Short mmCIF file of N, CA and C in Angstrom, two decimals:
data_model
loop_
_atom_site.label_atom_id
_atom_site.label_comp_id
_atom_site.label_asym_id
_atom_site.label_seq_id
_atom_site.Cartn_x
_atom_site.Cartn_y
_atom_site.Cartn_z
N UNK E 21 130.35 -78.88 -139.73
CA UNK E 21 130.78 -78.13 -140.90
C UNK E 21 132.28 -78.32 -141.15
N UNK E 22 133.01 -78.45 -140.07
CA UNK E 22 134.46 -78.63 -140.20
C UNK E 22 134.80 -79.88 -141.01
N UNK E 23 134.08 -80.96 -140.75
CA UNK E 23 134.33 -82.22 -141.47
C UNK E 23 133.95 -82.09 -142.95
N UNK E 24 132.86 -81.40 -143.23
CA UNK E 24 132.42 -81.19 -144.62
C UNK E 24 133.49 -80.40 -145.38
N UNK E 25 134.01 -79.35 -144.76
CA UNK E 25 135.04 -78.51 -145.41
C UNK E 25 136.36 -79.26 -145.57
N UNK E 26 136.75 -80.00 -144.55
CA UNK E 26 138.00 -80.76 -144.62
C UNK E 26 137.95 -81.79 -145.75
N UNK E 27 136.83 -82.47 -145.86
CA UNK E 27 136.69 -83.49 -146.90
C UNK E 27 136.61 -82.84 -148.28
N UNK E 28 136.02 -81.66 -148.36
CA UNK E 28 135.95 -80.93 -149.62
C UNK E 28 137.36 -80.56 -150.09
N UNK E 29 138.19 -80.09 -149.19
CA UNK E 29 139.56 -79.75 -149.55
C UNK E 29 140.32 -80.97 -150.04
N UNK E 30 140.11 -82.10 -149.39
CA UNK E 30 140.73 -83.36 -149.83
C UNK E 30 140.20 -83.75 -151.21
N UNK E 31 138.91 -83.59 -151.43
CA UNK E 31 138.28 -83.89 -152.72
C UNK E 31 138.92 -83.06 -153.83
N UNK E 32 139.05 -81.74 -153.62
CA UNK E 32 139.64 -80.86 -154.63
C UNK E 32 141.10 -81.22 -154.90
N UNK E 33 141.83 -81.55 -153.85
CA UNK E 33 143.24 -81.93 -154.02
C UNK E 33 143.35 -83.20 -154.88
N UNK E 34 142.51 -84.18 -154.60
CA UNK E 34 142.55 -85.42 -155.38
C UNK E 34 142.11 -85.18 -156.83
N UNK E 35 141.13 -84.30 -157.03
CA UNK E 35 140.71 -83.95 -158.40
C UNK E 35 141.87 -83.32 -159.16
N UNK E 36 142.60 -82.41 -158.51
CA UNK E 36 143.74 -81.78 -159.16
C UNK E 36 144.82 -82.80 -159.53
N UNK E 37 145.09 -83.73 -158.61
CA UNK E 37 146.10 -84.77 -158.87
C UNK E 37 145.70 -85.62 -160.07
N UNK E 38 144.45 -86.03 -160.12
CA UNK E 38 143.98 -86.87 -161.23
C UNK E 38 143.98 -86.11 -162.54
N UNK E 39 143.61 -84.85 -162.50
CA UNK E 39 143.59 -84.03 -163.70
C UNK E 39 145.01 -83.87 -164.27
N UNK E 40 145.99 -83.69 -163.39
CA UNK E 40 147.39 -83.57 -163.84
C UNK E 40 147.87 -84.86 -164.50
N UNK E 41 147.28 -85.99 -164.13
CA UNK E 41 147.63 -87.26 -164.75
C UNK E 41 146.94 -87.45 -166.10
N UNK E 42 146.04 -86.52 -166.43
CA UNK E 42 145.34 -86.59 -167.70
C UNK E 42 144.08 -87.43 -167.69
N UNK E 43 143.61 -87.79 -166.51
CA UNK E 43 142.39 -88.58 -166.41
C UNK E 43 141.18 -87.68 -166.61
N UNK E 44 140.16 -88.16 -167.27
CA UNK E 44 138.92 -87.39 -167.44
C UNK E 44 138.12 -87.38 -166.15
N UNK E 45 137.44 -86.27 -165.88
CA UNK E 45 136.72 -86.16 -164.61
C UNK E 45 135.57 -87.16 -164.50
N UNK E 46 135.00 -87.61 -165.61
CA UNK E 46 133.97 -88.64 -165.55
C UNK E 46 134.49 -89.95 -164.98
N UNK E 47 135.79 -90.12 -165.04
CA UNK E 47 136.43 -91.32 -164.50
C UNK E 47 136.83 -91.14 -163.05
N UNK E 48 137.52 -90.05 -162.74
CA UNK E 48 138.10 -89.96 -161.40
C UNK E 48 137.17 -89.42 -160.33
N UNK E 49 136.20 -88.58 -160.65
CA UNK E 49 135.34 -88.02 -159.60
C UNK E 49 134.57 -89.12 -158.87
N UNK E 50 133.91 -90.05 -159.58
CA UNK E 50 133.22 -91.12 -158.83
C UNK E 50 134.17 -91.97 -157.97
N UNK E 51 135.38 -92.19 -158.46
CA UNK E 51 136.35 -92.97 -157.67
C UNK E 51 136.75 -92.24 -156.40
N UNK E 52 136.95 -90.94 -156.51
CA UNK E 52 137.32 -90.15 -155.33
C UNK E 52 136.20 -90.20 -154.30
N UNK E 53 134.97 -89.99 -154.73
CA UNK E 53 133.85 -90.00 -153.80
C UNK E 53 133.67 -91.38 -153.16
N UNK E 54 133.90 -92.44 -153.92
CA UNK E 54 133.79 -93.79 -153.37
C UNK E 54 134.92 -94.09 -152.38
N UNK E 55 136.03 -93.36 -152.48
CA UNK E 55 137.17 -93.63 -151.61
C UNK E 55 137.02 -92.98 -150.23
N UNK E 56 135.98 -92.17 -150.03
CA UNK E 56 135.80 -91.55 -148.71
C UNK E 56 135.65 -92.64 -147.67
N UNK E 57 136.25 -92.45 -146.50
CA UNK E 57 136.14 -93.47 -145.46
C UNK E 57 134.69 -93.69 -145.04
N UNK E 58 134.43 -94.88 -144.53
CA UNK E 58 133.05 -95.22 -144.13
C UNK E 58 132.52 -94.26 -143.07
N UNK E 59 133.39 -93.70 -142.24
CA UNK E 59 132.93 -92.74 -141.23
C UNK E 59 132.29 -91.52 -141.88
N UNK E 60 132.83 -91.09 -143.01
CA UNK E 60 132.26 -89.93 -143.70
C UNK E 60 131.07 -90.34 -144.56
N UNK E 61 131.07 -91.56 -145.03
CA UNK E 61 129.93 -92.03 -145.81
C UNK E 61 128.67 -92.05 -144.95
N UNK E 62 128.84 -92.12 -143.64
CA UNK E 62 127.70 -92.09 -142.72
C UNK E 62 127.31 -90.67 -142.34
N UNK E 63 128.02 -89.69 -142.84
CA UNK E 63 127.70 -88.29 -142.59
C UNK E 63 126.32 -87.98 -143.18
N UNK E 64 125.49 -87.33 -142.41
CA UNK E 64 124.15 -86.96 -142.86
C UNK E 64 123.99 -85.45 -142.71
N UNK E 65 124.57 -84.67 -143.64
CA UNK E 65 124.47 -83.22 -143.52
C UNK E 65 123.02 -82.76 -143.69
N UNK E 66 122.67 -81.72 -142.96
CA UNK E 66 121.33 -81.17 -143.10
C UNK E 66 121.30 -80.23 -144.30
N UNK E 67 120.10 -79.91 -144.74
CA UNK E 67 119.94 -78.96 -145.83
C UNK E 67 120.55 -77.60 -145.45
N UNK E 68 120.41 -77.22 -144.19
CA UNK E 68 120.97 -75.95 -143.73
C UNK E 68 122.50 -75.98 -143.78
N UNK E 69 123.11 -77.09 -143.40
CA UNK E 69 124.57 -77.21 -143.46
C UNK E 69 125.06 -77.13 -144.91
N UNK E 70 124.33 -77.74 -145.83
CA UNK E 70 124.72 -77.70 -147.24
C UNK E 70 124.60 -76.28 -147.78
N UNK E 71 123.56 -75.59 -147.40
CA UNK E 71 123.41 -74.19 -147.80
C UNK E 71 124.56 -73.35 -147.24
N UNK E 72 124.86 -73.53 -145.96
CA UNK E 72 125.96 -72.78 -145.33
C UNK E 72 127.29 -73.10 -146.00
N UNK E 73 127.49 -74.36 -146.35
CA UNK E 73 128.72 -74.75 -147.05
C UNK E 73 128.82 -74.02 -148.38
N UNK E 74 127.71 -73.90 -149.11
CA UNK E 74 127.74 -73.20 -150.40
C UNK E 74 128.16 -71.75 -150.23
N UNK E 75 127.88 -71.16 -149.09
CA UNK E 75 128.27 -69.78 -148.82
C UNK E 75 129.76 -69.64 -148.50
N UNK E 76 130.42 -70.76 -148.22
CA UNK E 76 131.85 -70.75 -147.86
C UNK E 76 132.76 -71.03 -149.07
N UNK E 77 132.22 -71.15 -150.25
CA UNK E 77 132.99 -71.62 -151.40
C UNK E 77 133.89 -70.57 -152.08
N UNK E 78 133.65 -69.31 -151.88
CA UNK E 78 134.38 -68.26 -152.60
C UNK E 78 135.90 -68.41 -152.53
N UNK E 79 136.50 -68.67 -151.37
CA UNK E 79 137.97 -68.78 -151.33
C UNK E 79 138.55 -69.95 -152.13
N UNK E 80 137.74 -70.92 -152.48
CA UNK E 80 138.22 -72.10 -153.19
C UNK E 80 138.24 -71.92 -154.71
N UNK E 81 137.71 -70.80 -155.21
CA UNK E 81 137.57 -70.60 -156.65
C UNK E 81 138.89 -70.61 -157.41
N UNK E 82 139.98 -70.33 -156.75
CA UNK E 82 141.29 -70.28 -157.42
C UNK E 82 141.88 -71.67 -157.64
N UNK E 83 141.29 -72.68 -157.02
CA UNK E 83 141.77 -74.06 -157.18
C UNK E 83 141.30 -74.57 -158.55
N UNK E 84 142.21 -75.14 -159.36
CA UNK E 84 141.84 -75.53 -160.72
C UNK E 84 140.62 -76.44 -160.83
N UNK E 85 140.39 -77.30 -159.88
CA UNK E 85 139.27 -78.24 -159.97
C UNK E 85 138.00 -77.72 -159.30
N UNK E 86 137.93 -76.41 -159.06
CA UNK E 86 136.75 -75.84 -158.39
C UNK E 86 135.46 -76.21 -159.11
N UNK E 87 135.48 -76.28 -160.44
CA UNK E 87 134.24 -76.57 -161.17
C UNK E 87 133.64 -77.92 -160.78
N UNK E 88 134.46 -78.81 -160.23
CA UNK E 88 133.98 -80.14 -159.80
C UNK E 88 133.17 -80.07 -158.51
N UNK E 89 133.04 -78.88 -157.94
CA UNK E 89 132.32 -78.70 -156.69
C UNK E 89 130.89 -79.22 -156.77
N UNK E 90 130.29 -79.16 -157.96
CA UNK E 90 128.93 -79.67 -158.12
C UNK E 90 128.81 -81.14 -157.78
N UNK E 91 129.84 -81.91 -158.11
CA UNK E 91 129.83 -83.34 -157.75
C UNK E 91 129.86 -83.53 -156.24
N UNK E 92 130.65 -82.70 -155.56
CA UNK E 92 130.72 -82.80 -154.10
C UNK E 92 129.40 -82.37 -153.47
N UNK E 93 128.81 -81.28 -153.96
CA UNK E 93 127.52 -80.84 -153.43
C UNK E 93 126.45 -81.91 -153.67
N UNK E 94 126.48 -82.53 -154.84
CA UNK E 94 125.52 -83.61 -155.13
C UNK E 94 125.71 -84.76 -154.15
N UNK E 95 126.97 -85.10 -153.87
CA UNK E 95 127.25 -86.16 -152.91
C UNK E 95 126.67 -85.80 -151.54
N UNK E 96 126.87 -84.55 -151.10
CA UNK E 96 126.31 -84.11 -149.82
C UNK E 96 124.79 -84.22 -149.82
N UNK E 97 124.17 -83.75 -150.90
CA UNK E 97 122.71 -83.81 -151.01
C UNK E 97 122.22 -85.25 -150.93
N UNK E 98 122.90 -86.16 -151.62
CA UNK E 98 122.50 -87.57 -151.59
C UNK E 98 122.72 -88.20 -150.22
N UNK E 99 123.67 -87.68 -149.45
CA UNK E 99 123.91 -88.19 -148.10
C UNK E 99 122.86 -87.68 -147.11
N UNK E 100 122.27 -86.55 -147.41
CA UNK E 100 121.33 -85.90 -146.49
C UNK E 100 120.00 -86.64 -146.42
N UNK E 101 119.36 -86.54 -145.28
CA UNK E 101 118.03 -87.11 -145.12
C UNK E 101 116.94 -86.12 -145.53
N UNK E 102 117.33 -84.88 -145.79
CA UNK E 102 116.37 -83.85 -146.21
C UNK E 102 116.00 -84.02 -147.67
N UNK E 103 114.92 -83.36 -148.08
CA UNK E 103 114.46 -83.42 -149.47
C UNK E 103 114.48 -82.05 -150.14
N UNK E 104 114.52 -80.97 -149.38
CA UNK E 104 114.51 -79.63 -149.94
C UNK E 104 115.83 -78.94 -149.64
N UNK E 105 116.45 -78.39 -150.71
CA UNK E 105 117.78 -77.80 -150.59
C UNK E 105 117.85 -76.45 -151.27
N UNK E 106 118.77 -75.64 -150.79
CA UNK E 106 119.05 -74.35 -151.40
C UNK E 106 120.57 -74.20 -151.47
N UNK E 107 121.05 -73.91 -152.67
CA UNK E 107 122.47 -73.67 -152.90
C UNK E 107 122.61 -72.21 -153.35
N UNK E 108 123.53 -71.49 -152.72
CA UNK E 108 123.75 -70.09 -153.06
C UNK E 108 125.03 -69.99 -153.89
N UNK E 109 124.90 -69.41 -155.09
CA UNK E 109 126.07 -69.22 -155.96
C UNK E 109 126.25 -67.77 -156.39
N UNK E 110 125.33 -66.90 -156.00
CA UNK E 110 125.37 -65.52 -156.50
C UNK E 110 126.61 -64.76 -156.06
N UNK E 111 127.32 -65.23 -155.05
CA UNK E 111 128.55 -64.58 -154.58
C UNK E 111 129.80 -65.10 -155.29
N UNK E 112 129.63 -66.08 -156.17
CA UNK E 112 130.78 -66.72 -156.82
C UNK E 112 131.06 -66.12 -158.20
N UNK E 113 132.34 -66.07 -158.55
CA UNK E 113 132.75 -65.63 -159.89
C UNK E 113 132.89 -66.82 -160.84
N UNK E 114 133.25 -67.98 -160.31
CA UNK E 114 133.42 -69.20 -161.10
C UNK E 114 132.14 -70.03 -161.02
N UNK E 115 131.85 -70.75 -162.10
CA UNK E 115 130.66 -71.59 -162.12
C UNK E 115 130.92 -72.97 -161.54
N UNK E 116 129.92 -73.49 -160.91
CA UNK E 116 129.93 -74.85 -160.39
C UNK E 116 129.26 -75.73 -161.44
N UNK E 117 129.92 -76.80 -161.84
CA UNK E 117 129.38 -77.70 -162.88
C UNK E 117 128.89 -79.01 -162.28
N UNK E 118 128.09 -79.71 -163.04
CA UNK E 118 127.64 -81.08 -162.73
C UNK E 118 126.81 -81.19 -161.46
N UNK E 119 126.11 -80.14 -161.07
CA UNK E 119 125.26 -80.21 -159.89
C UNK E 119 124.06 -81.11 -160.18
N UNK E 120 123.82 -82.03 -159.30
CA UNK E 120 122.72 -83.02 -159.39
C UNK E 120 122.80 -83.86 -160.65
N UNK E 121 124.02 -84.09 -161.12
CA UNK E 121 124.22 -85.02 -162.23
C UNK E 121 123.95 -86.41 -161.68
N UNK E 122 123.19 -87.20 -162.40
CA UNK E 122 122.79 -88.53 -161.98
C UNK E 122 122.17 -88.46 -160.57
N UNK E 123 121.19 -87.59 -160.43
CA UNK E 123 120.52 -87.40 -159.14
C UNK E 123 119.90 -88.71 -158.66
N UNK E 124 120.11 -89.05 -157.38
CA UNK E 124 119.66 -90.32 -156.84
C UNK E 124 118.41 -90.22 -155.99
N UNK E 125 117.89 -89.02 -155.78
CA UNK E 125 116.76 -88.93 -154.85
C UNK E 125 115.73 -87.92 -155.32
N UNK E 126 114.52 -88.08 -154.81
CA UNK E 126 113.46 -87.11 -155.04
C UNK E 126 113.81 -85.89 -154.21
N UNK E 127 113.97 -84.75 -154.86
CA UNK E 127 114.36 -83.56 -154.14
C UNK E 127 113.78 -82.33 -154.79
N UNK E 128 113.80 -81.25 -154.03
CA UNK E 128 113.51 -79.93 -154.56
C UNK E 128 114.73 -79.09 -154.26
N UNK E 129 115.37 -78.60 -155.30
CA UNK E 129 116.59 -77.81 -155.17
C UNK E 129 116.38 -76.44 -155.80
N UNK E 130 116.73 -75.42 -155.04
CA UNK E 130 116.73 -74.06 -155.56
C UNK E 130 118.17 -73.57 -155.57
N UNK E 131 118.61 -73.09 -156.72
CA UNK E 131 119.95 -72.49 -156.85
C UNK E 131 119.74 -70.99 -156.98
N UNK E 132 120.29 -70.25 -156.05
CA UNK E 132 120.18 -68.79 -156.07
C UNK E 132 121.47 -68.22 -156.66
N UNK E 133 121.42 -67.95 -157.97
CA UNK E 133 122.58 -67.48 -158.70
C UNK E 133 122.78 -68.34 -159.93
N UNK E 134 123.92 -68.18 -160.56
CA UNK E 134 124.23 -68.92 -161.79
C UNK E 134 124.83 -70.28 -161.49
N UNK E 135 124.71 -71.18 -162.46
CA UNK E 135 125.26 -72.53 -162.32
C UNK E 135 125.91 -72.90 -163.66
N UNK E 136 126.92 -73.74 -163.61
CA UNK E 136 127.65 -74.13 -164.81
C UNK E 136 126.98 -75.24 -165.60
N UNK E 137 127.76 -75.87 -166.44
CA UNK E 137 127.25 -76.90 -167.34
C UNK E 137 126.91 -78.19 -166.60
N UNK E 138 126.06 -78.99 -167.23
CA UNK E 138 125.75 -80.33 -166.73
C UNK E 138 124.74 -80.40 -165.60
N UNK E 139 124.00 -79.33 -165.34
CA UNK E 139 122.99 -79.35 -164.28
C UNK E 139 121.95 -80.42 -164.58
N UNK E 140 121.73 -81.32 -163.64
CA UNK E 140 120.69 -82.33 -163.78
C UNK E 140 120.91 -83.34 -164.89
N UNK E 141 122.14 -83.45 -165.37
CA UNK E 141 122.43 -84.41 -166.43
C UNK E 141 122.11 -85.82 -165.94
N UNK E 142 121.38 -86.59 -166.71
CA UNK E 142 120.96 -87.95 -166.40
C UNK E 142 120.06 -88.02 -165.16
N UNK E 143 119.45 -86.90 -164.81
CA UNK E 143 118.54 -86.84 -163.67
C UNK E 143 117.29 -87.67 -163.97
N UNK E 144 116.78 -88.39 -162.96
CA UNK E 144 115.61 -89.23 -163.15
C UNK E 144 114.41 -88.79 -162.34
N UNK E 145 114.62 -87.96 -161.34
CA UNK E 145 113.50 -87.48 -160.53
C UNK E 145 113.90 -86.22 -159.80
N UNK E 146 112.92 -85.54 -159.25
CA UNK E 146 113.19 -84.32 -158.50
C UNK E 146 112.90 -83.07 -159.30
N UNK E 147 113.12 -81.93 -158.66
CA UNK E 147 112.83 -80.64 -159.26
C UNK E 147 113.95 -79.67 -158.92
N UNK E 148 114.41 -78.95 -159.93
CA UNK E 148 115.47 -77.96 -159.74
C UNK E 148 115.00 -76.63 -160.33
N UNK E 149 115.16 -75.57 -159.56
CA UNK E 149 114.89 -74.22 -160.04
C UNK E 149 116.18 -73.42 -159.91
N UNK E 150 116.59 -72.77 -160.99
CA UNK E 150 117.78 -71.92 -160.97
C UNK E 150 117.33 -70.48 -161.11
N UNK E 151 117.60 -69.69 -160.09
CA UNK E 151 117.28 -68.26 -160.11
C UNK E 151 118.49 -67.52 -160.64
N UNK E 152 118.78 -67.77 -161.89
CA UNK E 152 119.95 -67.22 -162.57
C UNK E 152 120.11 -67.92 -163.90
N UNK E 153 121.33 -67.92 -164.42
CA UNK E 153 121.64 -68.56 -165.70
C UNK E 153 122.26 -69.93 -165.48
N UNK E 154 122.21 -70.75 -166.52
CA UNK E 154 122.80 -72.09 -166.47
C UNK E 154 123.64 -72.31 -167.72
N UNK E 155 124.68 -73.13 -167.59
CA UNK E 155 125.55 -73.45 -168.70
C UNK E 155 124.94 -74.48 -169.64
N UNK E 156 125.77 -75.04 -170.49
CA UNK E 156 125.34 -76.05 -171.46
C UNK E 156 124.90 -77.35 -170.79
N UNK E 157 124.22 -78.15 -171.55
CA UNK E 157 123.84 -79.53 -171.20
C UNK E 157 122.93 -79.63 -169.99
N UNK E 158 122.08 -78.66 -169.78
CA UNK E 158 121.08 -78.75 -168.71
C UNK E 158 120.15 -79.92 -169.04
N UNK E 159 120.05 -80.86 -168.12
CA UNK E 159 119.13 -81.99 -168.28
C UNK E 159 119.49 -82.97 -169.39
N UNK E 160 120.73 -82.95 -169.85
CA UNK E 160 121.14 -83.88 -170.91
C UNK E 160 120.85 -85.32 -170.48
N UNK E 161 120.25 -86.08 -171.36
CA UNK E 161 119.90 -87.49 -171.09
C UNK E 161 119.03 -87.65 -169.85
N UNK E 162 118.23 -86.65 -169.57
CA UNK E 162 117.35 -86.66 -168.40
C UNK E 162 116.22 -87.66 -168.62
N UNK E 163 115.96 -88.48 -167.59
CA UNK E 163 114.91 -89.48 -167.70
C UNK E 163 113.63 -89.09 -166.98
N UNK E 164 113.67 -88.09 -166.11
CA UNK E 164 112.49 -87.68 -165.37
C UNK E 164 112.80 -86.48 -164.50
N UNK E 165 111.78 -85.95 -163.85
CA UNK E 165 111.92 -84.77 -163.03
C UNK E 165 111.75 -83.52 -163.87
N UNK E 166 112.01 -82.34 -163.27
CA UNK E 166 111.93 -81.13 -164.05
C UNK E 166 112.95 -80.11 -163.59
N UNK E 167 113.37 -79.30 -164.55
CA UNK E 167 114.37 -78.25 -164.31
C UNK E 167 113.81 -76.95 -164.90
N UNK E 168 113.83 -75.91 -164.10
CA UNK E 168 113.36 -74.60 -164.55
C UNK E 168 114.48 -73.59 -164.38
N UNK E 169 114.86 -72.94 -165.46
CA UNK E 169 115.91 -71.92 -165.45
C UNK E 169 115.21 -70.57 -165.62
N UNK E 170 115.37 -69.68 -164.65
CA UNK E 170 114.71 -68.38 -164.71
C UNK E 170 115.50 -67.37 -165.54
N UNK E 171 116.77 -67.68 -165.80
CA UNK E 171 117.60 -66.82 -166.65
C UNK E 171 117.81 -67.48 -168.01
N UNK E 172 119.00 -67.36 -168.52
CA UNK E 172 119.36 -67.97 -169.81
C UNK E 172 120.06 -69.31 -169.58
N UNK E 173 120.00 -70.19 -170.57
CA UNK E 173 120.68 -71.48 -170.51
C UNK E 173 121.45 -71.70 -171.81
N UNK E 174 122.61 -72.36 -171.68
CA UNK E 174 123.39 -72.71 -172.86
C UNK E 174 124.40 -71.69 -173.26
#
Protein backbone atom coordinates (compact mmCIF):
# COMPACT_ATOMS: atom_id res chain seq x y z
CA UNK A 1 0.00 0.00 0.00
CA UNK A 2 2.90 2.32 0.75
CA UNK A 3 4.14 2.11 -2.85
CA UNK A 4 0.63 2.73 -4.25
CA UNK A 5 0.24 5.85 -2.07
CA UNK A 6 3.74 7.15 -2.80
CA UNK A 7 3.21 6.83 -6.54
CA UNK A 8 -0.21 8.46 -6.25
CA UNK A 9 1.33 11.49 -4.55
CA UNK A 10 3.92 11.71 -7.33
CA UNK A 11 1.13 11.38 -9.92
CA UNK A 12 -0.85 14.27 -8.37
CA UNK A 13 2.26 16.45 -8.15
CA UNK A 14 3.06 15.88 -11.83
CA UNK A 15 -0.58 16.58 -12.80
CA UNK A 16 -0.42 19.89 -10.92
CA UNK A 17 2.86 20.84 -12.63
CA UNK A 18 1.45 20.08 -16.08
CA UNK A 19 -1.79 21.91 -15.36
CA UNK A 20 0.16 25.03 -14.33
CA UNK A 21 1.89 24.88 -17.72
CA UNK A 22 -1.53 25.00 -19.37
CA UNK A 23 -1.44 21.48 -20.77
CA UNK A 24 -4.79 19.69 -21.13
CA UNK A 25 -5.22 16.61 -18.95
CA UNK A 26 -5.98 14.45 -21.99
CA UNK A 27 -2.40 15.10 -23.01
CA UNK A 28 -0.42 14.90 -19.80
CA UNK A 29 -2.16 12.16 -17.77
CA UNK A 30 -1.24 9.34 -20.19
CA UNK A 31 2.34 10.64 -20.35
CA UNK A 32 2.64 10.68 -16.57
CA UNK A 33 1.33 7.13 -16.25
CA UNK A 34 3.69 5.94 -19.00
CA UNK A 35 6.61 7.56 -17.17
CA UNK A 36 6.24 5.29 -14.12
CA UNK A 37 9.36 3.19 -13.68
CA UNK A 38 9.25 -0.39 -14.90
CA UNK A 39 9.41 -1.61 -11.28
CA UNK A 40 6.02 -0.01 -10.64
CA UNK A 41 4.62 -1.07 -13.98
CA UNK A 42 5.06 -4.62 -12.68
CA UNK A 43 2.97 -3.80 -9.61
CA UNK A 44 -0.07 -6.08 -9.42
CA UNK A 45 -2.37 -4.55 -6.81
CA UNK A 46 -5.19 -6.75 -5.57
CA UNK A 47 -8.82 -5.69 -5.69
CA UNK A 48 -8.72 -5.41 -1.89
CA UNK A 49 -5.69 -3.08 -2.01
CA UNK A 50 -7.45 -0.87 -4.57
CA UNK A 51 -10.55 -0.72 -2.38
CA UNK A 52 -8.42 0.13 0.67
CA UNK A 53 -6.62 2.82 -1.33
CA UNK A 54 -9.96 4.39 -2.25
CA UNK A 55 -10.71 4.69 1.47
CA UNK A 56 -7.46 6.66 1.97
CA UNK A 57 -8.28 9.42 -0.54
CA UNK A 58 -10.03 11.99 1.68
CA UNK A 59 -6.86 13.90 2.74
CA UNK A 60 -5.87 14.41 -0.92
CA UNK A 61 -9.06 16.29 -1.88
CA UNK A 62 -7.44 19.69 -1.34
CA UNK A 63 -4.87 19.04 -4.08
CA UNK A 64 -5.98 20.82 -7.29
CA UNK A 65 -5.57 17.74 -9.50
CA UNK A 66 -7.55 15.43 -7.19
CA UNK A 67 -10.22 14.95 -9.88
CA UNK A 68 -7.58 13.09 -11.95
CA UNK A 69 -7.64 10.32 -9.33
CA UNK A 70 -9.93 8.31 -11.61
CA UNK A 71 -7.09 7.92 -14.11
CA UNK A 72 -4.81 6.59 -11.38
CA UNK A 73 -7.47 4.19 -10.09
CA UNK A 74 -8.05 2.99 -13.65
CA UNK A 75 -4.32 2.41 -14.03
CA UNK A 76 -4.30 0.36 -10.80
CA UNK A 77 -7.31 -1.66 -11.98
CA UNK A 78 -5.62 -2.37 -15.31
CA UNK A 79 -2.46 -3.47 -13.49
CA UNK A 80 -4.41 -5.87 -11.27
CA UNK A 81 -4.93 -9.53 -12.08
CA UNK A 82 -8.39 -9.39 -10.48
CA UNK A 83 -11.62 -8.86 -12.42
CA UNK A 84 -14.00 -7.65 -9.69
CA UNK A 85 -13.44 -4.30 -7.98
CA UNK A 86 -15.10 -2.02 -5.47
CA UNK A 87 -14.28 1.67 -5.13
CA UNK A 88 -15.63 3.60 -2.15
CA UNK A 89 -16.36 7.30 -2.69
CA UNK A 90 -19.19 7.96 -0.23
CA UNK A 91 -16.73 9.52 2.27
CA UNK A 92 -15.44 12.05 -0.28
CA UNK A 93 -16.60 15.64 -0.81
CA UNK A 94 -14.85 16.02 -4.20
CA UNK A 95 -15.73 13.91 -7.22
CA UNK A 96 -13.34 11.56 -8.94
CA UNK A 97 -13.46 11.92 -12.73
CA UNK A 98 -12.50 9.68 -15.66
CA UNK A 99 -12.82 6.38 -13.80
CA UNK A 100 -12.47 3.46 -16.23
CA UNK A 101 -12.03 5.81 -19.16
CA UNK A 102 -10.75 3.72 -22.07
CA UNK A 103 -11.16 0.57 -19.98
CA UNK A 104 -8.72 -2.14 -21.11
CA UNK A 105 -10.14 -5.23 -19.43
CA UNK A 106 -13.26 -7.24 -18.77
CA UNK A 107 -14.23 -6.23 -15.27
CA UNK A 108 -17.04 -5.78 -12.82
CA UNK A 109 -16.73 -2.54 -10.89
CA UNK A 110 -19.00 -1.31 -8.13
CA UNK A 111 -18.69 2.31 -7.01
CA UNK A 112 -20.21 2.91 -3.58
CA UNK A 113 -20.99 6.62 -3.60
CA UNK A 114 -20.92 9.38 -6.21
CA UNK A 115 -18.55 9.63 -9.16
CA UNK A 116 -17.61 12.56 -11.39
CA UNK A 117 -17.69 13.08 -15.13
CA UNK A 118 -16.30 10.74 -17.77
CA UNK A 119 -17.14 7.41 -16.13
CA UNK A 120 -16.55 4.63 -18.65
CA UNK A 121 -15.82 7.03 -21.48
CA UNK A 122 -14.67 5.03 -24.55
CA UNK A 123 -15.22 1.82 -22.57
CA UNK A 124 -15.33 -1.32 -24.73
CA UNK A 125 -16.11 -4.08 -22.25
CA UNK A 126 -16.95 -4.76 -18.64
CA UNK A 127 -19.68 -3.72 -16.25
CA UNK A 128 -19.89 -0.76 -13.89
CA UNK A 129 -22.54 -0.14 -11.23
CA UNK A 130 -22.63 3.18 -9.39
CA UNK A 131 -24.52 3.16 -6.10
CA UNK A 132 -24.90 6.92 -6.18
CA UNK A 133 -24.88 9.75 -8.71
CA UNK A 134 -22.61 10.26 -11.72
CA UNK A 135 -21.44 13.38 -13.54
CA UNK A 136 -21.64 14.22 -17.24
CA UNK A 137 -20.43 12.08 -20.13
CA UNK A 138 -21.12 8.66 -18.62
CA UNK A 139 -20.21 6.14 -21.31
CA UNK A 140 -19.41 8.79 -23.93
CA UNK A 141 -18.21 7.07 -27.13
CA UNK A 142 -18.70 3.72 -25.41
CA UNK A 143 -18.17 0.75 -27.72
CA UNK A 144 -19.33 -2.06 -25.42
CA UNK A 145 -20.01 -3.18 -21.88
CA UNK A 146 -22.65 -1.72 -19.61
CA UNK A 147 -22.96 1.00 -17.00
CA UNK A 148 -25.77 1.23 -14.46
CA UNK A 149 -26.27 4.37 -12.37
CA UNK A 150 -28.59 3.84 -9.39
CA UNK A 151 -28.83 7.60 -8.71
CA UNK A 152 -28.89 10.53 -11.10
CA UNK A 153 -26.51 11.14 -14.02
CA UNK A 154 -25.50 14.32 -15.80
